[in-house]
Structures are given as structure tokens and as C-alpha cells.
Coordinates of C-alpha atoms in Angstrom, one line a residue:
Chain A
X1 CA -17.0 2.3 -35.9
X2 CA -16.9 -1.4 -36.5
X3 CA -15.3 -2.3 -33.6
X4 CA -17.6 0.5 -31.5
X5 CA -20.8 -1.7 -32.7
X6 CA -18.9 -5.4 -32.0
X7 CA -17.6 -4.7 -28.2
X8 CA -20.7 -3.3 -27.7
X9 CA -22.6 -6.3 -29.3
X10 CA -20.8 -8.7 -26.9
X11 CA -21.1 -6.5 -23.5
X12 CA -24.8 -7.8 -24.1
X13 CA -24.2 -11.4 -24.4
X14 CA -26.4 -13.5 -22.4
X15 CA -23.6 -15.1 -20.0
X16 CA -24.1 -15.6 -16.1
X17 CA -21.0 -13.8 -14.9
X18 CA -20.8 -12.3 -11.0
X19 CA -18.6 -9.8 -12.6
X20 CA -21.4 -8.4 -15.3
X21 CA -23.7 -8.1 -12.1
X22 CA -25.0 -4.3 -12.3
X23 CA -25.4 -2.5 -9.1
X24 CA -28.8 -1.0 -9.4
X25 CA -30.1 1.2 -6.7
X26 CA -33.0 -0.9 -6.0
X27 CA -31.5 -4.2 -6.6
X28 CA -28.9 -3.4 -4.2
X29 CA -31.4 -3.1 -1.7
X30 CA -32.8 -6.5 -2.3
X31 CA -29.2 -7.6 -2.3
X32 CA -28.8 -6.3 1.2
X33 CA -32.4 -7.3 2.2
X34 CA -31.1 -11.2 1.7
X35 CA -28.0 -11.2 2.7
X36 CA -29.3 -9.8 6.0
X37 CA -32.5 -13.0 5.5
X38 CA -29.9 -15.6 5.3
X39 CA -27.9 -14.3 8.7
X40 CA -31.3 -15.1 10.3
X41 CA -32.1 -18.4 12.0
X42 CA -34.4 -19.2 9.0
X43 CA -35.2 -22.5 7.9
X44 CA -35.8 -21.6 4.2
X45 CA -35.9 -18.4 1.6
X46 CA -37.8 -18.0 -0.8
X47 CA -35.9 -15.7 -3.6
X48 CA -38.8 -15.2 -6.9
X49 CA -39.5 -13.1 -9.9
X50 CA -40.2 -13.2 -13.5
X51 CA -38.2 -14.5 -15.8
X52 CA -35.2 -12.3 -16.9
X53 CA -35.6 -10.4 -13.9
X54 CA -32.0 -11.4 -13.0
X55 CA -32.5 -13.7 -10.4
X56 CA -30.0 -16.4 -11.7
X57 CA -27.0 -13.3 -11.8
X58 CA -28.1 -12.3 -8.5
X59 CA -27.6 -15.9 -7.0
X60 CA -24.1 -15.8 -8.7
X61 CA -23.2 -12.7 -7.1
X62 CA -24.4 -13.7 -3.7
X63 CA -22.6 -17.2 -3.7
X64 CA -19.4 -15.2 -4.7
X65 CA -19.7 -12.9 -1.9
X66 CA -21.1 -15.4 0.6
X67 CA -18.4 -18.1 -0.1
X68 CA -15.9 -16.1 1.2
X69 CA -17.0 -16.0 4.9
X70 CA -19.4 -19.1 5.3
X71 CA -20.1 -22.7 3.8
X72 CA -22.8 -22.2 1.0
X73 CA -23.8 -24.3 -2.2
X74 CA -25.0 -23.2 -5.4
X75 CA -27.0 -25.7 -7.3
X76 CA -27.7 -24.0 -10.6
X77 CA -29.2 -26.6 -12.5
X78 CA -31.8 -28.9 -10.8
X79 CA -30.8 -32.1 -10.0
X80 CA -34.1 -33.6 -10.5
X81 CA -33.1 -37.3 -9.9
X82 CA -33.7 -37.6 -5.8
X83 CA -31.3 -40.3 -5.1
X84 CA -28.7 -38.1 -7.2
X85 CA -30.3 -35.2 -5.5
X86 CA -28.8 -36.6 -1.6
X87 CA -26.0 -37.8 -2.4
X88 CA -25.0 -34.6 -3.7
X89 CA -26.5 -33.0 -0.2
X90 CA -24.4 -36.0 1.6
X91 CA -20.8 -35.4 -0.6
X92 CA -21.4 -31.3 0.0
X93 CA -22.5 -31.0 3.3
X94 CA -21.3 -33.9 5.2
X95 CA -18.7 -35.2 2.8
X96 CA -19.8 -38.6 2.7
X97 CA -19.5 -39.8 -0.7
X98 CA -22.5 -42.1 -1.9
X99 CA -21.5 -44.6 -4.8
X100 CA -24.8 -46.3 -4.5
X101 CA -28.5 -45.3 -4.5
X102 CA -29.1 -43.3 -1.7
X103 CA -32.6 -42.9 -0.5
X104 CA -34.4 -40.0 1.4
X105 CA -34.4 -42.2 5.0
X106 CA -30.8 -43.1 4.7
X107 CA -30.1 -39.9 4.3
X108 CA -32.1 -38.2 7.0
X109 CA -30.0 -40.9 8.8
X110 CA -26.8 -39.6 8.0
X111 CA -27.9 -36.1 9.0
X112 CA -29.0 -37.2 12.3
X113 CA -26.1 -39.2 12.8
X114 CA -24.2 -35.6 12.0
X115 CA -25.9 -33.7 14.1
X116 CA -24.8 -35.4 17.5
X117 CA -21.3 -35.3 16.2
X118 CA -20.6 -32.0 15.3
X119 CA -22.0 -28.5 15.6
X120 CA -20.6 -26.0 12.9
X121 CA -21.9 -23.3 11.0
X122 CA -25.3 -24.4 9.0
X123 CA -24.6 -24.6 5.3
X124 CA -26.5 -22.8 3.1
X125 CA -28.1 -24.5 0.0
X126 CA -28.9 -22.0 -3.0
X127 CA -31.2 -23.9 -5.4
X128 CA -32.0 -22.3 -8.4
X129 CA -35.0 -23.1 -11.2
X130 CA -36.8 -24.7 -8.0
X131 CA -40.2 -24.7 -9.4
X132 CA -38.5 -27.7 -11.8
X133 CA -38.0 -30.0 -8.4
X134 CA -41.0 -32.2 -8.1
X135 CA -43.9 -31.6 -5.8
X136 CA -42.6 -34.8 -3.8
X137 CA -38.9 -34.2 -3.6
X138 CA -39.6 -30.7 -2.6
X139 CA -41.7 -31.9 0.6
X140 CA -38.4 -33.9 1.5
X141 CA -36.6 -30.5 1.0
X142 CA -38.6 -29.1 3.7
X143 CA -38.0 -32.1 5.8
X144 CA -34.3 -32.0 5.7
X145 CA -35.0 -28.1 6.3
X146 CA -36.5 -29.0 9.5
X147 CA -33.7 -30.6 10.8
X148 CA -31.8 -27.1 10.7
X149 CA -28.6 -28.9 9.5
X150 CA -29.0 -27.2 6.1
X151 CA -30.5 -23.9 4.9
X152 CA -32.3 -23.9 2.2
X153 CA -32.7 -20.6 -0.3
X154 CA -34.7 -21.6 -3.1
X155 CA -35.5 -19.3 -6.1
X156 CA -38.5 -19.6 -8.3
X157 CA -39.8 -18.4 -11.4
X158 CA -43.1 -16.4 -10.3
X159 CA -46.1 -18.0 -12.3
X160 CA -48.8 -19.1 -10.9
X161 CA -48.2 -22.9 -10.6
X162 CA -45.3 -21.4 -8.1
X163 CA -47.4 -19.4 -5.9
X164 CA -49.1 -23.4 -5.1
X165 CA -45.7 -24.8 -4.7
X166 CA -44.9 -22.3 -2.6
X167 CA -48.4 -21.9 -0.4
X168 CA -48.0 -25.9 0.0
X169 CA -44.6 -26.4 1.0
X170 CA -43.6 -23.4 2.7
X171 CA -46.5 -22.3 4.0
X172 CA -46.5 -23.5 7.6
X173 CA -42.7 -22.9 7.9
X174 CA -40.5 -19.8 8.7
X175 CA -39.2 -18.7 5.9
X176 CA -38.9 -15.2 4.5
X177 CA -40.2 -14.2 1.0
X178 CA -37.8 -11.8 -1.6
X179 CA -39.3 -10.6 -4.6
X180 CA -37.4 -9.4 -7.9
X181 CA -39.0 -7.1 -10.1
X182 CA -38.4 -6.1 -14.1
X183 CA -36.8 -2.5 -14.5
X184 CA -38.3 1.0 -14.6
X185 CA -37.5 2.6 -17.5
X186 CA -34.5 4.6 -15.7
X187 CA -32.9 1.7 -13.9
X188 CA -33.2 0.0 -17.8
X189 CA -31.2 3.4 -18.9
X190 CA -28.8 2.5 -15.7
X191 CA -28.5 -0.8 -16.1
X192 CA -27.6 -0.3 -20.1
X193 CA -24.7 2.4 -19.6
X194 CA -23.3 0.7 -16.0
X195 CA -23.0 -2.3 -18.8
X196 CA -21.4 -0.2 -21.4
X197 CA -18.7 1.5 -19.3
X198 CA -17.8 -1.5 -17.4
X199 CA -17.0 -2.7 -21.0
X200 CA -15.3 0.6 -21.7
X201 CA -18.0 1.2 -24.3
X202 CA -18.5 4.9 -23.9
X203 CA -19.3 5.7 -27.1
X204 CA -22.1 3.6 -27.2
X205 CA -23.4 5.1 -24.2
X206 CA -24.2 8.3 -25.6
X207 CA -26.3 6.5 -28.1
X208 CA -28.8 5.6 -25.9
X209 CA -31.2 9.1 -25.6
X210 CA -34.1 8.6 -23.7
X211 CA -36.3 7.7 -26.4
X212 CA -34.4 5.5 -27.2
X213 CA -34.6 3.3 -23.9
X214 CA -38.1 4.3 -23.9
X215 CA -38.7 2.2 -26.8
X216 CA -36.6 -0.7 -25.6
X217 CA -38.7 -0.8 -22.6
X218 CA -41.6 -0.8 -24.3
X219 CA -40.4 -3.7 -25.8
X220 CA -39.1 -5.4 -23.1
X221 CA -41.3 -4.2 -20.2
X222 CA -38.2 -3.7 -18.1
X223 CA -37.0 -7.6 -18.5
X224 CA -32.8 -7.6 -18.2
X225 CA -32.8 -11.0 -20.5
X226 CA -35.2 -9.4 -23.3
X227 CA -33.1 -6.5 -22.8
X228 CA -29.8 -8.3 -23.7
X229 CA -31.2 -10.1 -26.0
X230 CA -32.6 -6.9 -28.0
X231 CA -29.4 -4.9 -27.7
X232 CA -27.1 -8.0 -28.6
X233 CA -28.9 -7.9 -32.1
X234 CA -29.2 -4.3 -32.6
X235 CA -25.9 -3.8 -32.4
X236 CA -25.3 -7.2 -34.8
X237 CA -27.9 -5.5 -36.7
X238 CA -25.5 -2.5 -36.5
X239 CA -22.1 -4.2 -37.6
X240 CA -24.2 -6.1 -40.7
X241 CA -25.5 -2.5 -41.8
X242 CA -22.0 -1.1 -41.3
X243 CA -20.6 -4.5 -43.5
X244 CA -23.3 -3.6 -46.0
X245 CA -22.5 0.7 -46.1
X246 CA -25.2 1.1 -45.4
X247 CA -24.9 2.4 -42.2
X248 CA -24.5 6.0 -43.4
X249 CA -28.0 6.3 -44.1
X250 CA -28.5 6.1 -40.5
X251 CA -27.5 8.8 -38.2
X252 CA -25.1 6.9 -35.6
X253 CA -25.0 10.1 -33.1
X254 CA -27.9 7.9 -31.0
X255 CA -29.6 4.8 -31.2
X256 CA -32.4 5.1 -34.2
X257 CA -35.3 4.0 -33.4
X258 CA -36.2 2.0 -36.5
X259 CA -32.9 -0.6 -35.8
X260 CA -34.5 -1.1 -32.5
X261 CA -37.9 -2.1 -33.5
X262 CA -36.4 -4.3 -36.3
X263 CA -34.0 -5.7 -33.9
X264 CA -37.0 -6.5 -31.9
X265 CA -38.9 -8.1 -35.0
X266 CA -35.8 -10.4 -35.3
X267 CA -35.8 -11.2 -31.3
X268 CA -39.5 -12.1 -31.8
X269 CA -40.4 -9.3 -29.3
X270 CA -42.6 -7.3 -32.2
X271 CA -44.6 -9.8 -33.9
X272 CA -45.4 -8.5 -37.6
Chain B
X1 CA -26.9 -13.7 -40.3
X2 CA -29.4 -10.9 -40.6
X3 CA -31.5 -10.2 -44.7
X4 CA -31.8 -6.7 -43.8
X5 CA -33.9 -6.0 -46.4
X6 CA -36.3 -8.4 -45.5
X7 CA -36.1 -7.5 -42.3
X8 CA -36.1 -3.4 -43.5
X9 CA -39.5 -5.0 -45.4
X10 CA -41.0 -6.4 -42.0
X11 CA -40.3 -3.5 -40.4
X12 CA -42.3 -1.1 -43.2
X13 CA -45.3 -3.8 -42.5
X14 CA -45.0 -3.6 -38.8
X15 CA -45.2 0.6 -39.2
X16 CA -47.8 0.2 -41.8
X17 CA -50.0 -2.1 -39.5
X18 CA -49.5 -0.4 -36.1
X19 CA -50.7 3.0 -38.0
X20 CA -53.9 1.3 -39.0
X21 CA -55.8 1.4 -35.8
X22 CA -54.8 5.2 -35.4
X23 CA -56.1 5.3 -39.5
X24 CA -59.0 3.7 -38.7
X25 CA -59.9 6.0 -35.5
X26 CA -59.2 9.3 -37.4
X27 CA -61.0 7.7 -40.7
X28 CA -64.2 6.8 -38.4
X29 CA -64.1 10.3 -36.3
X30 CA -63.9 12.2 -39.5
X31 CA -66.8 10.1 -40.8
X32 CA -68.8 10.7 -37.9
X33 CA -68.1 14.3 -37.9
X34 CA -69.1 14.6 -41.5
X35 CA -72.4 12.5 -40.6
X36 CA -72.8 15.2 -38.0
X37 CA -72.6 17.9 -39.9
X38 CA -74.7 16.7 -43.1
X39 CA -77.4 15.9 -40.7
X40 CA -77.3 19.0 -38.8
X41 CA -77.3 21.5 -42.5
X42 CA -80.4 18.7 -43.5
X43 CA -82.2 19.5 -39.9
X44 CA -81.4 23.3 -40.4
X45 CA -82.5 23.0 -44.1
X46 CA -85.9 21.5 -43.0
X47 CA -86.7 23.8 -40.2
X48 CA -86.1 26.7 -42.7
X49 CA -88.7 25.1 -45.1
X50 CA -91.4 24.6 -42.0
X51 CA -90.5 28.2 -41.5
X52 CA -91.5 29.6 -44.7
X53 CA -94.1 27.4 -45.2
X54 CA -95.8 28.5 -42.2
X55 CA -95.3 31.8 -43.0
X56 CA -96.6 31.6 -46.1
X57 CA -99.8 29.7 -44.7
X58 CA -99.9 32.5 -42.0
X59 CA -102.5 35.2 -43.3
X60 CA -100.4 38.6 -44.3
X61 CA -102.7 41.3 -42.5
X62 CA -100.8 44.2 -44.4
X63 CA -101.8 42.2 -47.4
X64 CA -105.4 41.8 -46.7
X65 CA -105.5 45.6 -46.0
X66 CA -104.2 46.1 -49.3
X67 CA -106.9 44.1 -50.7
X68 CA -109.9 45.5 -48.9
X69 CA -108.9 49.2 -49.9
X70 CA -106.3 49.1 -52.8
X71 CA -104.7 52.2 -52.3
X72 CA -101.3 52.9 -55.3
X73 CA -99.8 55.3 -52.4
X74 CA -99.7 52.7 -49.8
X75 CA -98.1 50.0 -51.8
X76 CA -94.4 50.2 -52.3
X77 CA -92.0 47.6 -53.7
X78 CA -89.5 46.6 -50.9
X79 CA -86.5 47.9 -53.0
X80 CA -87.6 50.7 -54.2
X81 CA -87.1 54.1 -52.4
X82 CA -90.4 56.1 -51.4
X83 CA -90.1 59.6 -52.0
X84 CA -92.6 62.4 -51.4
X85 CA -93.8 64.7 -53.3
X86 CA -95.9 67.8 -52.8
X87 CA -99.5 67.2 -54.4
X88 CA -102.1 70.4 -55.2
X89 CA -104.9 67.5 -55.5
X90 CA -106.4 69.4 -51.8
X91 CA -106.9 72.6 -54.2
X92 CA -109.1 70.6 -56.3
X93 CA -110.9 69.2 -53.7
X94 CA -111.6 72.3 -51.7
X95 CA -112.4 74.3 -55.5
X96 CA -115.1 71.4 -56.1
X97 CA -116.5 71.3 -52.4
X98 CA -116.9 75.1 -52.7
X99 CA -119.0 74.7 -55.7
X100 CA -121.1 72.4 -55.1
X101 CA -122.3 74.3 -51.5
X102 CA -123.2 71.3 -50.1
X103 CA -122.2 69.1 -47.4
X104 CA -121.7 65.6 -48.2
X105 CA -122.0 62.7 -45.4
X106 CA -119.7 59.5 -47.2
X107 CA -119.4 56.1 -45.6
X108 CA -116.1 55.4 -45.0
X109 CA -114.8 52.0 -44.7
X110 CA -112.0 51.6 -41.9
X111 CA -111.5 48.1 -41.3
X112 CA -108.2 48.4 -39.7
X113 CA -108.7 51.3 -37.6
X114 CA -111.6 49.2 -36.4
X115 CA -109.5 45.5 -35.6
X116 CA -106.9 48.2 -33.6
X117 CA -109.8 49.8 -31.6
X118 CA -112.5 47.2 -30.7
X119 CA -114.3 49.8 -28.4
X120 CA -114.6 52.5 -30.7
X121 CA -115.8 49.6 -33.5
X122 CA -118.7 49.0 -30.7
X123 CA -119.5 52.3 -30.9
X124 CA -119.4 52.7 -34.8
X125 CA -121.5 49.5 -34.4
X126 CA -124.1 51.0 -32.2
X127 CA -124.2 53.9 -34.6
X128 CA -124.2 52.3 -37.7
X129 CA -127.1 49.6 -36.4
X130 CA -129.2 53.2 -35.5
X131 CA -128.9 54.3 -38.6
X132 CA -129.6 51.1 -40.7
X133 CA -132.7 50.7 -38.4
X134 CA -133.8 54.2 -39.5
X135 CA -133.1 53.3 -43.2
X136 CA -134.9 50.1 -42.8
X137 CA -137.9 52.0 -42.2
X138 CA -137.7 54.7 -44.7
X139 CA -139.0 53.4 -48.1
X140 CA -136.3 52.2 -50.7
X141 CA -135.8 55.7 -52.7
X142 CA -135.4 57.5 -49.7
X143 CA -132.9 55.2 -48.3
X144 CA -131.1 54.9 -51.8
X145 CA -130.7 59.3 -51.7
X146 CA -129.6 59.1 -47.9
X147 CA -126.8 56.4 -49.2
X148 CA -125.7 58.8 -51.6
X149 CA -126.0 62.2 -50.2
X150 CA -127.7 64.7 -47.5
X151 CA -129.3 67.6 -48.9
X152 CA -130.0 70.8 -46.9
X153 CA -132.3 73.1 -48.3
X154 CA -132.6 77.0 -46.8
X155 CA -135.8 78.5 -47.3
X156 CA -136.8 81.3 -46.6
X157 CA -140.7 81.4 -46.3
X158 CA -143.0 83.8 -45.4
X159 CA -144.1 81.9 -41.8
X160 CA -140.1 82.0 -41.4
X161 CA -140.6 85.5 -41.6
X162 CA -143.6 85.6 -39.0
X163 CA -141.8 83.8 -36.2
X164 CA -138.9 86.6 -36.2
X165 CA -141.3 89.1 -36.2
X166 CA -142.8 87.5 -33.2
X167 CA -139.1 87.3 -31.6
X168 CA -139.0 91.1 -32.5
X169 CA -141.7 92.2 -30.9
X170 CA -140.9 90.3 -27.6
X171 CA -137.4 91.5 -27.3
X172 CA -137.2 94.6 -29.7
X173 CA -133.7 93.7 -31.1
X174 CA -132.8 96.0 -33.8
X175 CA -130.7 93.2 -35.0
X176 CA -133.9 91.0 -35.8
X177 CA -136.0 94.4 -37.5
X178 CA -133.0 94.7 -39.8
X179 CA -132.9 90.9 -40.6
X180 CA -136.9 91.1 -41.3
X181 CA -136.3 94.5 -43.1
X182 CA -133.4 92.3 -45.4
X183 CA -135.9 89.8 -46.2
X184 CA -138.8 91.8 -47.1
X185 CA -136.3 93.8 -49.6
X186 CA -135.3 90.1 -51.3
X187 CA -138.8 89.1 -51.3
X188 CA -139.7 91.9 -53.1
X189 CA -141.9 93.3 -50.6
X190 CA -140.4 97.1 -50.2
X191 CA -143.0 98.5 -48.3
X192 CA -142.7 96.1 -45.3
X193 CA -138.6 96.8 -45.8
X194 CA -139.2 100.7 -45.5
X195 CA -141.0 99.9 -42.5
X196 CA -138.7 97.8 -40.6
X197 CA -135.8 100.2 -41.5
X198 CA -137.5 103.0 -40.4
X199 CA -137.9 100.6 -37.0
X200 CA -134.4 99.7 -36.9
X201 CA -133.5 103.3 -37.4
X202 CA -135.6 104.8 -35.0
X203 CA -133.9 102.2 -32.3
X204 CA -130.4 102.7 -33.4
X205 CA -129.4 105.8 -35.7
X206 CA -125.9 104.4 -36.5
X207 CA -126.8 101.0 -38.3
X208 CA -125.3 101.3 -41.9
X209 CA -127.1 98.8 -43.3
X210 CA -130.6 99.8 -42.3
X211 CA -129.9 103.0 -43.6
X212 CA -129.4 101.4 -46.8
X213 CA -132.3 99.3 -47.2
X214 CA -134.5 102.2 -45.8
X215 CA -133.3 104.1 -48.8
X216 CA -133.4 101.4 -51.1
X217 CA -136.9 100.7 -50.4
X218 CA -137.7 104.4 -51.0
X219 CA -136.0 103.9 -54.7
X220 CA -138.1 100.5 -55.1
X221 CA -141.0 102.9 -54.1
X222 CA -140.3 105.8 -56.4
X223 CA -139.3 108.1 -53.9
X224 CA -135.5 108.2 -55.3
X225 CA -135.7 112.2 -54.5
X226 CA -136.4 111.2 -51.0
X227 CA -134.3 108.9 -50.7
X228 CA -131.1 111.0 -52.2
X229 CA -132.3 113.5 -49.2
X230 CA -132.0 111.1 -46.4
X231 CA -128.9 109.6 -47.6
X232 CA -127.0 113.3 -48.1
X233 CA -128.3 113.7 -44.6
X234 CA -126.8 110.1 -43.3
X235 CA -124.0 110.8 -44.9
X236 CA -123.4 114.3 -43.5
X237 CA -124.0 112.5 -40.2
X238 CA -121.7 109.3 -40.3
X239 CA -119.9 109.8 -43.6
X240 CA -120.6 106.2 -44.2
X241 CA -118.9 104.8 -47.7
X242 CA -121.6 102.9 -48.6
X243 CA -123.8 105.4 -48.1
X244 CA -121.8 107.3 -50.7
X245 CA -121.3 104.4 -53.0
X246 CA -125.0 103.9 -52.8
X247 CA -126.0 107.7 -53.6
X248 CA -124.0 107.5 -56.7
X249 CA -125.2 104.4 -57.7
X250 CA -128.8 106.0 -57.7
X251 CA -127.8 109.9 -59.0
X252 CA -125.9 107.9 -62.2
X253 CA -129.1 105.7 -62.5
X254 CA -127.3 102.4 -61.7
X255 CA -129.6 101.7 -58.7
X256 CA -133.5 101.8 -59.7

């Protein structure tokens, strides 16, 4: 039983991993929906959602599977520092490496010097945690966009400051908008069990009635992050109880519903 | 590292607090429907005390009736059962209105038989204001014996008499000799009664009666010889019973 409670603590570990991406009938479709965005002569993307919606494991899926047939760039962390920010565009795209500072006019120099020599495949730049790039450097984002040497897919956190970032920079240009939203209550159940089994966790699965994921939804309004982060400790919660016998006292045949809302006191998602 | 039971001790404060609102609803509902209800018994309480006190303000006419014309027979305690007996008090009545031979006029008070028929009370009225005007100008004895009772007085006079003679002798009813003939004999007068007999008799032959007082007369007269004589004859002719009676009445010396 202890072992039961730790591999299914760890399935639930928040890790960005391509290969812990769930196919989810509805995610799927926004998969599809942007892979068929970025085939299009677009000058930018704009990929947002919530927080914990899973946008960061959807990026890591869709470099993996992009990678494979065409030239694309995943910049995971924000590289905030502008000079660092070209040269890194410079080495990637053009491989030209920079030792010394390299300003936005150089660079737009190198690109157009590019653009009469060669005419491949347009890169594709994915650039996550966007809404962290300044207001200036991302007006020189849609510069280089302009250029239609690089394509640009740029994912955002969905607040409200965003929604201006996104009206002033990318208003006027051609770019497609791709929204991710938190589960429904079944596609939480989905999600959880598609998690367990890939992990091989099956008794676990049958733990989770639907009252259960009821509950956890409740408690996580659908967010895949919360939703980790809840079932990671419940499940700690479950090996310490197990440590401590006192695990009998609970009826392990399904998920109670008591660990889950003191799982979520512990999280900080019920505040007593 | 989890302190599960501080964390078993949040969770009982976290049940304890998310029941309070639900505590609090049910707690204020019940209160309200208590509220409700006290205040509804208090209205009905109150209505039932206007109630009775405006029936008890309204005048009882049953009551008033009793107290006009107490009457033991009419009064009967709600709980108690009214049973009917037969009562001979009529015999009484009939025995002392027999004796006295007089008939009595009493005013009878009928106060509710009036409120239930206002014409007839017009009529009573009409009557009644008659009557007192009538009164009013009799003097005060008079009116005190007319408030008590009506005498009538029979008498029967010698003019009375006179005027049935005169009735006789336009019509010639044998009826009216033999009724003259009958008073004579009670006034004493047996001559006149022997002659109206014999007038009766000589119009009709068959009258018992006349026959009687003819030879009754003739007795009073001192003619009982005579008067045995007739009767044999009478009763020869209609072998009347009284006739016979009256024959041995006078041969035994009962009659004179």
C-alpha cells in the first residue's frame, strides 16, 4: 500500500515533461487548432490562458513535435535583457554569434542583410511567460515580426494587464488568437486517471469516485497546476497516515473526502 | 513533513466554520417561523376576545324575552335534556272557567309575536289606541272594572217579554208562544203560561214541552185533576216520557 500511495504521489509532481502531456479531447483540439495557426503565413500567435491551465506543457509538446519537421525555438524563460535577448535571435536564427552588446538596429541589420542572401523556411520563435518582456522590447518583437524572417508564437498569462499588451502590440497585425481554458470536472477526472495509468498507477485510479473529483474541482476550479499540487500532497498525506497506522481508520477503497480537503488546507487552497 | 493532527485539528475548524452559515440560515428560519407562528396564535387569540366581547355587548333577544315574560317552561339549561310530560293543569282550567259562567277578556302581552309581525302590531295598535280612547273617557272605576273583567248580565224582564210577544203576533211562531209560555211559568205568572201553552198547542199538537207547561200551569192553578186528564190523554196520543214522568211526579205529590 505504501508504495501504491508514493508512485502515485510522484505521477503528480509538478515537472514540465512532453511525455506527462495528457491528451484531452478538448485540448487536443486546440493542439490541432495551432499547429494548423503556425502552417499559416502569420506574422505572430498569440497562445493565452490562466495560470495552470497547461500552457507551458503544451508549448513542450508542440516544440517536440514541431522540431522534427521544421526549424523552431523554444524560449522558456524570458530573456528580459534586450541586447541578450538578439543575440540570442542572431546565434539561433542566423547563427551569428554576438560576443559584444548587440543593439535592436544592428540586429534588424543583420536580418536584412539575411534576407537577400538566403530564402529558407521561417523559423518559428515560441516565447513563453511573454507578458514578463517589457512593453518596449515587445514593440521591437513586432518589428522583427514584420520582417517575416521569424515567426513569432508568444504565450501569455490571461490577466488583464495582458489583454493591453496584447490590444497594443498586436493589434494592427495578423496574428491569430488561441485560448486555453481550466478543466470541466470530467476532463479533471480524465486528465487524473490518463495520469495514473500512464504511471501504471491503476490502483489509484479506482480511488477517484466522482465525488471525489467533484471535490477536487471545487477546489481547484479545473486548474491542472492546483490539481497536481493537491493530489501530490494527498497522497504524501496518504503515505504519512500510512507511516503513522493510522491509515486504517480510513477506508482506502476510494479517495476520502476529508484527506482531500485537508490536503487542500495544507496547499493553501481552503483557507481555515 | 505533515502534523497530521494539527492539520486533522484545522480540518475539524474548517468543517465547523463552513457549517455555520448553513447553522445560522436554519437557526434564523426556525426563528422567523416561530415569530410567525406566536404572532399568528396572538392575532387569533385577540380576534377571539373581539369576538366574545362583541357578543357579549350584542343584546341576547331570547334573553330579553325571558325577562319581559319569565316563563320556568321556556327556560332550559343548555346541558340538560328537556323532556315532556303530560300536564292535567287544562282540567283545572276548564273546571274553574265552567264555574265561574263568565267570560273573561285578559290583556295579553306579546311582545315578540309583535317585533315578528309589524303589520299585525299596527293593527293591535289601532285596536288597542280605540280602546284606550274609550277608557279615557269612561270615569276611573269604570275603566278600573273593564281592566279587570267584562260582565254580562241576562235578564230577563218583563218589556223583554213584550217585545217577543210582539214578534209572536207578527209571525205566529209556536216556537216564540212556547218561549213566552216558559217565561211566564219562571216568573211565576201561571195564568199567562196556561195561556200561551194552550196557543202553542192549538198551533202544533205534537210539542212536548208545551204540553208540559200547559199542564204544569193547570197544577200551579189548582186544577191537578185537569191536568192529570189532559196529560193521560197526551199521553195516550204520543206516549211521550216526560209526559209520564211528569204524571207521576204529580199523582205521588212530588209536583205541586
Amino acid at each position: 500500500m505504501d508504495n501504491i500511495f508514493l508512485n502515485s504521489k510522484n505521477v503528480f509532481l509538478d515537472v514540465i515533461n512532453n511525455k506527462d502531456y495528457i491528451q484531452l479531447d478538448r485540448v487536443s483540439v486546440i493542439y490541432q487548432s495551432l499547429r494548423d495557426s503556425i502552417s499559416k503565413p502569420l506574422k505572430m500567435i498569440l497562445f493565452y490562458g490562466k495560470p495552470g491551465t497547461g500552457k507551458s506543457m503544451f508549448l513542450s509538446k508542440l516544440y517536440n513535435d514541431l522540431r522534427q519537421s521544421q526549424e523552431v525555438y523554444l524560449y522558456s524563460t524570458p530573456i528580459l535583457d534586450e541586447s541578450e535577448f538578439y543575440k540570442t535571435l542572431a546565434q539561433d536564427i542566423f547563427k551569428i554569434k554576438h560576443d559584444a552588446e548587440l543593439n535592436f538596429t544592428q540586429f534588424m541589420a543583420i536580418v536584412k542583410h539575411k534576407e537577400e542572401e538566403d530564402s529558407k523556411e521561417t523559423p518559428i520563435i515560441i516565447l513563453d511567460e511573454a507578458q514578463l518582456y517589457s512593453q518596449n522590447l515587445m514593440e521591437k518583437i513586432r518589428l522583427v515580426s514584420d520582417t517575416r524572417k521569424v515567426k513569432f508564437l508568444i504565450t501569455l498569462h490571461k490577466t488583464e494587464k495582458e489583454d493591453i499588451i496584447a490590444k497594443e502590440h498586436f493589434q494592427t497585425r495578423i496574428w491569430e488568437t488561441i485560448e486555453l481554458q481550466n478543466a470541466t470536472s470530467e476532463e479533471l477526472k480524465m486528465y487524473i486517471q490518463k495520469k495514473l495509468m500512464q504511471a501504471n498507477c491503476f490502483d489509484s485510479v479506482h480511488m477517484f469516485t466522482t465525488k471525489a473529483v467533484n471535490r477536487i474541482h471545487s477546489l481547484t476550479n479545473g486548474n491542472y497546476r492546483d490539481t497536481n499540487k493537491l493530489l501530490y500532497t494527498l497522497f504524501d498525506l496518504y503515505t504519512v497516515y500510512e507511516k503513522e497506522n493510522k491509515v486504517s481508520a480510513l477506508k482506502t477503497n476510494y479517495i476520502s473526502i476529508k484527506m482531500i480537503e485537508m490536503s487542500a488546507i495544507h496547499t493553501g487552497l481552503i483557507n481555515v | 513533513m505533515f502534523n497530521t493532527t494539527e492539520l486533522e485539528k484545522q480540518w475539524l475548524q474548517y468543517k465547523i466554520k463552513s457549517y455555520i452559515p448553513y447553522l445560522i440560515i436554519s437557526l434564523s428560519l426556525l426563528i422567523i417561523i416561530l415569530i410567525v407562528y406566536f404572532f399568528k396564535f396572538d392575532m387569533e387569540k385577540s380576534s377571539t376576545n373581539i369576538q366574545t366581547s362583541i357578543i357579549k355587548s350584542k343584546p341576547n333577544p331570547k334573553k330579553e324575552i325571558v325577562q319581559i315574560k319569565p316563563s320556568p317552561h321556556i327556560l332550559v339549561e343548555d346541558n340538560k335534556k328537556v323532556q315532556l310530560l303530560p300536564s292535567l293543569d287544562f282540567m283545572k282550567k276548564m273546571q274553574n272557567a265552567s264555574q265561574l259562567h263568565r267570560p273573561t277578556v285578559k290583556s295579553i302581552q306579546r311582545p315578540h309575536i309583535s317585533d315578528i309581525r309589524p303589520k299585525e302590531e299596527t293593527k293591535h295598535a289601532k285596536r288597542k289606541k280605540i280602546i284606550q280612547d274609550n277608557i279615557e273617557e269612561l270615569p276611573q272605576e269604570s275603566k278600573k272594572d273593564i281592566d279587570k273583567t267584562i260582565n254580562i248580565e241576562r235578564k230577563n224582564t218583563q218589556k223583554d217579554i213584550y217585545d217577543i210577544i210582539k214578534r209572536f203576533k207578527k209571525n205566529n211562531n209556536p216556537v216564540l208562544s212556547l218561549f213566552i209560555a216558559k217565561k211566564y211559568y219562571e216568573l211565576g205568572n201561571y195564568k199567562q203560561a196556561y195561556n200561551y201553552a194552550l196557543i202553542t198547542n192549538e198551533i202544533n199538537k205534537d210539542i212536548d214541552d208545551s204540553w208540559i207547561i200547559f199542564t204544569k200551569s193547570l197544577v200551579k192553578l189548582g186544577n191537578k185533576d185537569k191536568a192529570l186528564d189532559i196529560l193521560k190523554q197526551y199521553i195516550e196520543h204520543s206516549h211521550s216520557n216526560s209526559a209520564k214522568i211528569l204524571r207521576k211526579e204529580i199523582q205521588s205529590g212530588k209536583f205541586k
